[in-house]
Amino acid sequence: MSKKLLYSLLTILMLVTVALVACSSSDSSETASCAPDCTYEEMTLCYPQLGAESDWRTANTASIKETADQLGAQLIFSDAQQKQENQISALRACIQQDVDVIALPPVVEDGWDAVLTEAKNANIPVIIVDRSVSADSSLYAAHIGSDMVLEGKRAAAEFNKQFPDGASILELSGTTGSGAAVGRANGFREDLNSNIEIIDSQTGNFTRAEALPVMQAFLQKYTPGEDFQGIFIHNDDMGIGAIEALKAAGVEPGDLFIVSVDGTRGGFQAMVDGWFQADVECNPLLGPQVYEMALKLMNGESVDRETLTNETVYYPDNAAELLPSRQY
Ligand code: AHR
């Protein structure tokens, strides 16, 4: 055999070996070295929380932290203060630290492709938690959270029942571009009867502080009862901010038909006090499901791509009875 032929054969052999190694590492990608017997004690989970904007979020953070403590898992937690760039930096820091699993509650839907690709290239599985992302689903392992579209539809059903002859209403929406706000707004519009008109919609960014001036501005423009008969509010914290503005303007509980989302203690209190006529549940207690799925991913087990939380709608008639047992 000539030297030239031998070199060519060796080169081909080398290329085939490199290709095989590359293939096998992407095949076994995202499985931890302890697989298939990894335990929670061996897990380091990264949770770049999006912020602390609401009671819902506080309960979600507590659920993630408490579950880590109970299971003996390591948690790398950060608070992005509702800024996507902070979440992306936190994600990159976790990739650098080579965590086992990333669980990401994304502040907005768009703009995750690059960092999710980086996590994928580093063989770190990502679970999208709570809100959704618009990125290609091949870039993450699964999503665990609420059906935000269904929540919007449930809110619409309350308005349809209350106003069979039509009405004008306002909408106080959540963070612009967030899966929660987009889903709720879309579901609401899909199911709202055509004789109910949303005369104005503004964001209160899911916070009490930002909802208050938005409601005040609404009240400068529109007369309650005359120009509008109801308000759809995307979360309880904004509802509580709005109530402050309504009270200051002399509006009484029950003058307007108000439907909120979350089912926090604050929302229940607003039902007891007569301000909210319904509260659509959005459950933040996702810790146990997140860690269970994270362990499966470490062990190379298959997981459901979509896990939606089973939720309901709460009403004032039994709000006082349920309030003491609310966990958030
Ligand atoms: O994504 C869930 C939403 O985010 C909750 O409705 C809200 O309270 C939170 O801020």
Short mmCIF file of C-alpha atoms and ligand atoms in Angstrom, two decimals:
data_model
loop_
_atom_site.label_atom_id
_atom_site.label_comp_id
_atom_site.label_asym_id
_atom_site.label_seq_id
_atom_site.Cartn_x
_atom_site.Cartn_y
_atom_site.Cartn_z
CA MET A 1 0.00 0.00 0.00
CA SER A 2 1.38 3.40 -0.97
CA LYS A 3 2.12 5.98 1.74
CA LYS A 4 -0.38 8.36 0.10
CA LEU A 5 -3.17 5.77 0.26
CA LEU A 6 -2.29 4.96 3.87
CA TYR A 7 -2.47 8.67 4.84
CA SER A 8 -5.82 9.00 3.07
CA LEU A 9 -7.20 5.96 4.90
CA LEU A 10 -5.94 7.27 8.23
CA THR A 11 -7.50 10.68 7.56
CA ILE A 12 -10.85 9.06 6.70
CA LEU A 13 -10.63 6.92 9.86
CA MET A 14 -9.96 10.00 11.96
CA LEU A 15 -12.89 11.90 10.44
CA VAL A 16 -15.24 8.96 11.01
CA THR A 17 -14.08 8.70 14.65
CA VAL A 18 -14.61 12.43 15.24
CA ALA A 19 -18.10 12.20 13.69
CA LEU A 20 -18.99 9.17 15.82
CA VAL A 21 -17.84 10.87 19.03
CA ALA A 22 -19.83 13.99 18.12
CA CYS A 23 -22.92 11.88 17.41
CA SER A 24 -22.69 9.86 20.59
CA SER A 25 -22.23 12.96 22.75
CA SER A 26 -25.33 14.55 21.26
CA ASP A 27 -27.19 11.23 21.66
CA SER A 28 -26.31 11.03 25.32
CA SER A 29 -26.66 14.80 25.59
CA GLU A 30 -28.33 16.17 28.69
CA THR A 31 -27.89 12.97 30.73
CA ALA A 32 -25.84 13.43 33.90
CA SER A 33 -22.72 11.34 34.61
CA CYS A 34 -24.53 9.73 37.59
CA ALA A 35 -27.31 8.42 35.28
CA PRO A 36 -29.36 6.27 35.54
CA ASP A 37 -29.18 6.39 39.34
CA CYS A 38 -28.85 10.10 40.07
CA THR A 39 -30.44 11.28 43.31
CA TYR A 40 -31.70 14.68 44.40
CA GLU A 41 -28.58 15.08 46.57
CA GLU A 42 -26.50 14.97 43.38
CA MET A 43 -28.60 17.61 41.61
CA THR A 44 -27.65 21.25 41.08
CA LEU A 45 -30.63 23.11 39.68
CA CYS A 46 -30.47 26.66 38.37
CA TYR A 47 -33.59 28.84 38.79
CA PRO A 48 -33.10 32.33 37.35
CA GLN A 49 -36.33 33.73 38.78
CA LEU A 50 -37.80 36.58 36.73
CA GLY A 51 -38.54 38.88 39.67
CA ALA A 52 -40.54 39.48 42.81
CA GLU A 53 -43.36 41.49 41.23
CA SER A 54 -46.33 39.77 42.86
CA ASP A 55 -47.54 37.56 45.70
CA TRP A 56 -47.82 34.81 43.08
CA ARG A 57 -44.11 35.18 42.32
CA THR A 58 -43.18 35.20 46.03
CA ALA A 59 -45.08 31.91 46.45
CA ASN A 60 -43.38 30.44 43.38
CA THR A 61 -39.94 31.36 44.75
CA ALA A 62 -40.82 29.85 48.14
CA SER A 63 -42.00 26.64 46.48
CA ILE A 64 -38.75 26.30 44.50
CA LYS A 65 -36.56 27.02 47.56
CA GLU A 66 -38.52 24.88 50.03
CA THR A 67 -38.61 21.90 47.66
CA ALA A 68 -34.82 22.10 47.19
CA ASP A 69 -34.38 22.03 50.98
CA GLN A 70 -36.79 19.12 51.43
CA LEU A 71 -35.13 17.02 48.72
CA GLY A 72 -31.55 17.94 49.54
CA ALA A 73 -30.91 19.39 46.07
CA GLN A 74 -28.54 22.28 45.44
CA LEU A 75 -30.29 25.40 44.12
CA ILE A 76 -28.67 28.30 42.30
CA PHE A 77 -31.29 31.03 42.59
CA SER A 78 -31.28 34.60 41.27
CA ASP A 79 -33.82 37.41 40.88
CA ALA A 80 -33.80 39.20 37.52
CA GLN A 81 -36.03 42.07 38.66
CA GLN A 82 -38.31 41.62 35.64
CA LYS A 83 -35.42 42.28 33.22
CA GLN A 84 -34.73 39.76 30.47
CA GLU A 85 -31.08 40.79 30.20
CA ASN A 86 -30.61 39.90 33.89
CA GLN A 87 -32.20 36.49 33.32
CA ILE A 88 -29.95 35.84 30.33
CA SER A 89 -26.83 36.78 32.35
CA ALA A 90 -27.96 34.47 35.17
CA LEU A 91 -28.52 31.66 32.67
CA ARG A 92 -25.04 32.15 31.22
CA ALA A 93 -23.53 32.06 34.72
CA CYS A 94 -25.33 28.74 35.35
CA ILE A 95 -24.07 27.32 32.05
CA GLN A 96 -20.53 28.35 33.09
CA GLN A 97 -21.01 26.53 36.40
CA ASP A 98 -22.13 23.44 34.50
CA VAL A 99 -25.34 22.93 36.51
CA ASP A 100 -27.30 19.71 35.96
CA VAL A 101 -30.61 21.29 34.97
CA ILE A 102 -31.89 24.81 34.31
CA ALA A 103 -35.52 25.66 35.12
CA LEU A 104 -36.41 28.97 33.48
CA PRO A 105 -39.49 31.09 34.23
CA PRO A 106 -39.16 33.49 31.27
CA VAL A 107 -40.20 37.11 31.81
CA VAL A 108 -41.19 37.48 28.13
CA GLU A 109 -41.77 35.02 25.30
CA ASP A 110 -39.26 36.20 22.67
CA GLY A 111 -35.48 36.48 22.64
CA TRP A 112 -34.34 33.19 24.19
CA ASP A 113 -32.98 31.33 21.15
CA ALA A 114 -29.31 32.24 21.59
CA VAL A 115 -29.00 31.41 25.28
CA LEU A 116 -31.11 28.25 24.96
CA THR A 117 -28.81 27.14 22.16
CA GLU A 118 -25.83 27.75 24.46
CA ALA A 119 -27.44 25.56 27.15
CA LYS A 120 -28.17 22.86 24.59
CA ASN A 121 -24.60 22.95 23.30
CA ALA A 122 -23.42 22.57 26.90
CA ASN A 123 -25.74 19.53 27.27
CA ILE A 124 -27.72 21.17 30.06
CA PRO A 125 -31.44 20.38 29.81
CA VAL A 126 -33.81 23.32 30.26
CA ILE A 127 -37.34 23.14 31.69
CA ILE A 128 -39.43 26.20 30.85
CA VAL A 129 -41.49 26.98 33.96
CA ASP A 130 -44.67 29.07 34.36
CA ARG A 131 -44.75 31.36 31.27
CA SER A 132 -43.97 30.14 27.74
CA VAL A 133 -41.23 30.99 25.22
CA SER A 134 -41.54 31.43 21.46
CA ALA A 135 -38.20 29.63 20.83
CA ASP A 136 -38.16 26.37 18.86
CA SER A 137 -39.19 23.51 21.13
CA SER A 138 -36.04 21.56 20.19
CA LEU A 139 -34.11 24.07 22.34
CA TYR A 140 -35.69 22.97 25.63
CA ALA A 141 -36.80 19.72 27.21
CA ALA A 142 -40.28 20.59 28.46
CA HIS A 143 -42.68 23.21 29.80
CA ILE A 144 -44.44 23.08 33.19
CA GLY A 145 -47.02 25.73 33.99
CA SER A 146 -50.53 27.08 33.60
CA ASP A 147 -52.66 27.25 30.49
CA MET A 148 -52.73 31.04 30.22
CA VAL A 149 -55.09 30.98 27.22
CA LEU A 150 -57.58 28.91 29.21
CA GLU A 151 -57.32 31.40 32.09
CA GLY A 152 -58.29 34.20 29.69
CA LYS A 153 -61.19 32.11 28.38
CA ARG A 154 -62.38 31.44 31.92
CA ALA A 155 -62.36 35.16 32.65
CA ALA A 156 -64.33 35.83 29.43
CA ALA A 157 -66.95 33.27 30.48
CA GLU A 158 -67.58 35.29 33.67
CA PHE A 159 -68.20 38.49 31.68
CA ASN A 160 -70.42 36.65 29.20
CA LYS A 161 -72.55 35.31 32.09
CA GLN A 162 -72.76 38.68 33.80
CA PHE A 163 -73.54 40.77 30.71
CA PRO A 164 -75.76 38.80 28.34
CA ASP A 165 -77.00 42.11 26.85
CA GLY A 166 -73.49 43.49 26.35
CA ALA A 167 -71.21 45.89 28.20
CA SER A 168 -68.12 48.07 27.93
CA ILE A 169 -65.11 46.97 29.91
CA LEU A 170 -61.47 47.81 30.60
CA GLU A 171 -58.46 45.53 30.70
CA LEU A 172 -55.46 45.90 33.01
CA SER A 173 -52.97 43.59 31.41
CA GLY A 174 -49.74 41.97 32.61
CA THR A 175 -46.16 42.48 31.44
CA THR A 176 -46.11 43.29 27.72
CA GLY A 177 -44.79 40.36 25.69
CA SER A 178 -45.03 37.88 28.58
CA GLY A 179 -46.58 34.49 27.94
CA ALA A 180 -49.03 35.13 30.78
CA ALA A 181 -50.28 38.45 29.40
CA VAL A 182 -50.33 37.33 25.77
CA GLY A 183 -52.10 34.05 26.56
CA ARG A 184 -54.70 35.64 28.85
CA ALA A 185 -55.42 38.49 26.44
CA ASN A 186 -55.79 36.10 23.49
CA GLY A 187 -57.97 33.59 25.34
CA PHE A 188 -60.13 36.41 26.68
CA ARG A 189 -60.70 37.91 23.23
CA GLU A 190 -61.34 34.51 21.65
CA ASP A 191 -64.24 33.76 23.98
CA LEU A 192 -65.64 37.19 24.87
CA ASN A 193 -69.11 37.76 23.38
CA SER A 194 -69.12 40.26 20.54
CA ASN A 195 -71.54 42.55 22.42
CA ILE A 196 -68.91 43.14 25.13
CA GLU A 197 -66.42 45.78 24.07
CA ILE A 198 -62.95 46.24 25.56
CA ILE A 199 -62.80 50.02 25.36
CA ASP A 200 -59.23 50.32 26.64
CA SER A 201 -56.36 48.05 27.65
CA GLN A 202 -53.15 49.14 29.41
CA THR A 203 -50.37 47.26 31.14
CA GLY A 204 -49.71 47.43 34.87
CA ASN A 205 -46.69 45.10 34.53
CA PHE A 206 -48.19 42.64 37.05
CA THR A 207 -47.42 44.99 39.98
CA ARG A 208 -49.56 46.90 42.48
CA ALA A 209 -47.39 50.00 42.17
CA GLU A 210 -47.75 50.22 38.39
CA ALA A 211 -51.44 49.29 38.30
CA LEU A 212 -52.44 52.15 40.61
CA PRO A 213 -51.54 55.05 38.24
CA VAL A 214 -52.90 53.11 35.26
CA MET A 215 -56.27 52.80 37.02
CA GLN A 216 -56.12 56.46 38.03
CA ALA A 217 -55.55 57.41 34.38
CA PHE A 218 -58.48 55.19 33.33
CA LEU A 219 -60.68 56.99 35.86
CA GLN A 220 -59.67 60.37 34.42
CA LYS A 221 -60.83 59.22 31.01
CA TYR A 222 -63.84 57.02 31.73
CA THR A 223 -66.70 57.29 34.22
CA PRO A 224 -67.32 54.02 36.12
CA GLY A 225 -70.79 52.65 35.55
CA GLU A 226 -71.43 54.97 32.59
CA ASP A 227 -68.46 54.42 30.27
CA PHE A 228 -67.54 50.99 31.57
CA GLN A 229 -69.19 48.36 33.72
CA GLY A 230 -66.34 45.93 34.36
CA ILE A 231 -62.59 45.33 34.41
CA PHE A 232 -60.57 42.25 33.48
CA ILE A 233 -57.35 42.36 35.52
CA HIS A 234 -54.51 39.96 34.66
CA ASN A 235 -53.41 39.38 38.27
CA ASP A 236 -54.43 39.95 41.86
CA ASP A 237 -51.60 42.34 42.70
CA MET A 238 -52.67 44.72 39.93
CA GLY A 239 -56.24 44.25 41.17
CA ILE A 240 -55.22 45.40 44.64
CA GLY A 241 -53.47 48.45 43.15
CA ALA A 242 -56.58 49.19 41.07
CA ILE A 243 -58.85 48.91 44.12
CA GLU A 244 -56.83 51.66 45.83
CA ALA A 245 -57.48 53.96 42.88
CA LEU A 246 -61.16 52.99 42.72
CA LYS A 247 -61.65 53.60 46.45
CA ALA A 248 -60.00 57.02 46.18
CA ALA A 249 -62.38 57.87 43.33
CA GLY A 250 -65.41 56.96 45.45
CA VAL A 251 -66.22 53.70 43.67
CA GLU A 252 -67.88 51.17 45.99
CA PRO A 253 -67.32 47.37 45.99
CA GLY A 254 -69.81 45.83 43.58
CA ASP A 255 -70.27 49.01 41.47
CA LEU A 256 -68.10 47.34 38.81
CA PHE A 257 -67.80 43.70 37.75
CA ILE A 258 -64.15 42.81 38.31
CA VAL A 259 -62.51 39.50 37.40
CA SER A 260 -58.89 38.87 38.32
CA VAL A 261 -56.39 36.03 37.95
CA ASP A 262 -54.20 34.11 40.45
CA GLY A 263 -56.27 33.23 43.52
CA THR A 264 -53.80 34.61 46.06
CA ARG A 265 -54.84 35.46 49.61
CA GLY A 266 -55.04 39.09 48.47
CA GLY A 267 -57.41 38.08 45.69
CA PHE A 268 -59.54 36.08 48.12
CA GLN A 269 -59.68 39.07 50.47
CA ALA A 270 -60.81 41.25 47.55
CA MET A 271 -63.65 38.76 46.93
CA VAL A 272 -64.57 38.74 50.63
CA ASP A 273 -64.62 42.57 50.54
CA GLY A 274 -66.87 42.56 47.47
CA TRP A 275 -64.39 44.00 44.93
CA PHE A 276 -63.71 40.89 42.80
CA GLN A 277 -66.62 38.85 41.47
CA ALA A 278 -64.40 35.97 40.36
CA ASP A 279 -60.73 34.99 40.61
CA VAL A 280 -59.30 32.63 37.98
CA GLU A 281 -56.74 30.32 39.57
CA CYS A 282 -53.08 30.32 38.49
CA ASN A 283 -51.10 28.01 40.74
CA PRO A 284 -47.49 29.03 41.59
CA LEU A 285 -46.60 25.95 43.67
CA LEU A 286 -44.57 24.28 40.95
CA GLY A 287 -41.49 23.23 42.97
CA PRO A 288 -42.25 19.50 43.40
CA GLN A 289 -43.03 18.99 39.70
CA VAL A 290 -39.94 20.91 38.58
CA TYR A 291 -37.50 18.83 40.66
CA GLU A 292 -39.19 15.54 39.78
CA MET A 293 -38.82 16.32 36.09
CA ALA A 294 -35.26 17.59 36.57
CA LEU A 295 -34.26 14.27 38.15
CA LYS A 296 -35.80 12.34 35.26
CA LEU A 297 -33.82 14.45 32.80
CA MET A 298 -30.59 13.85 34.71
CA ASN A 299 -31.27 10.12 34.57
CA GLY A 300 -32.02 10.18 30.86
CA GLU A 301 -35.69 9.27 31.36
CA SER A 302 -38.33 10.59 29.02
CA VAL A 303 -40.58 13.43 30.22
CA ASP A 304 -43.83 14.96 29.00
CA ARG A 305 -43.12 17.96 26.81
CA GLU A 306 -46.09 19.87 28.24
CA THR A 307 -47.36 19.64 31.84
CA LEU A 308 -50.31 21.93 32.46
CA THR A 309 -51.51 22.69 35.98
CA ASN A 310 -55.06 21.69 36.83
CA GLU A 311 -56.85 24.89 37.87
CA THR A 312 -60.29 26.31 38.64
CA VAL A 313 -62.20 29.57 39.20
CA TYR A 314 -62.96 30.90 42.68
CA TYR A 315 -66.02 32.94 43.66
CA PRO A 316 -67.00 35.24 46.55
CA ASP A 317 -69.65 32.85 47.91
CA ASN A 318 -67.08 30.62 49.64
CA ALA A 319 -64.05 32.92 49.60
CA ALA A 320 -64.23 33.65 53.35
CA GLU A 321 -64.34 29.95 54.14
CA LEU A 322 -61.38 29.09 51.86
CA LEU A 323 -59.20 32.11 52.70
CA PRO A 324 -57.62 30.72 55.92
CA SER A 325 -56.39 27.59 54.13
CA ARG A 326 -54.91 29.35 51.10
CA GLN A 327 -51.21 28.51 50.82
CA TYR A 328 -50.27 31.74 49.01
O1 AHR B 1 -46.74 34.15 35.06
C1 AHR B 1 -47.64 34.11 36.12
C2 AHR B 1 -48.06 35.51 36.46
O2 AHR B 1 -46.92 36.24 36.83
C3 AHR B 1 -49.03 35.63 37.61
O3 AHR B 1 -50.34 35.72 37.23
C4 AHR B 1 -48.62 36.93 38.18
O4 AHR B 1 -49.14 37.22 39.42
C5 AHR B 1 -47.16 36.86 38.07
O5 AHR B 1 -46.52 38.02 38.27
#
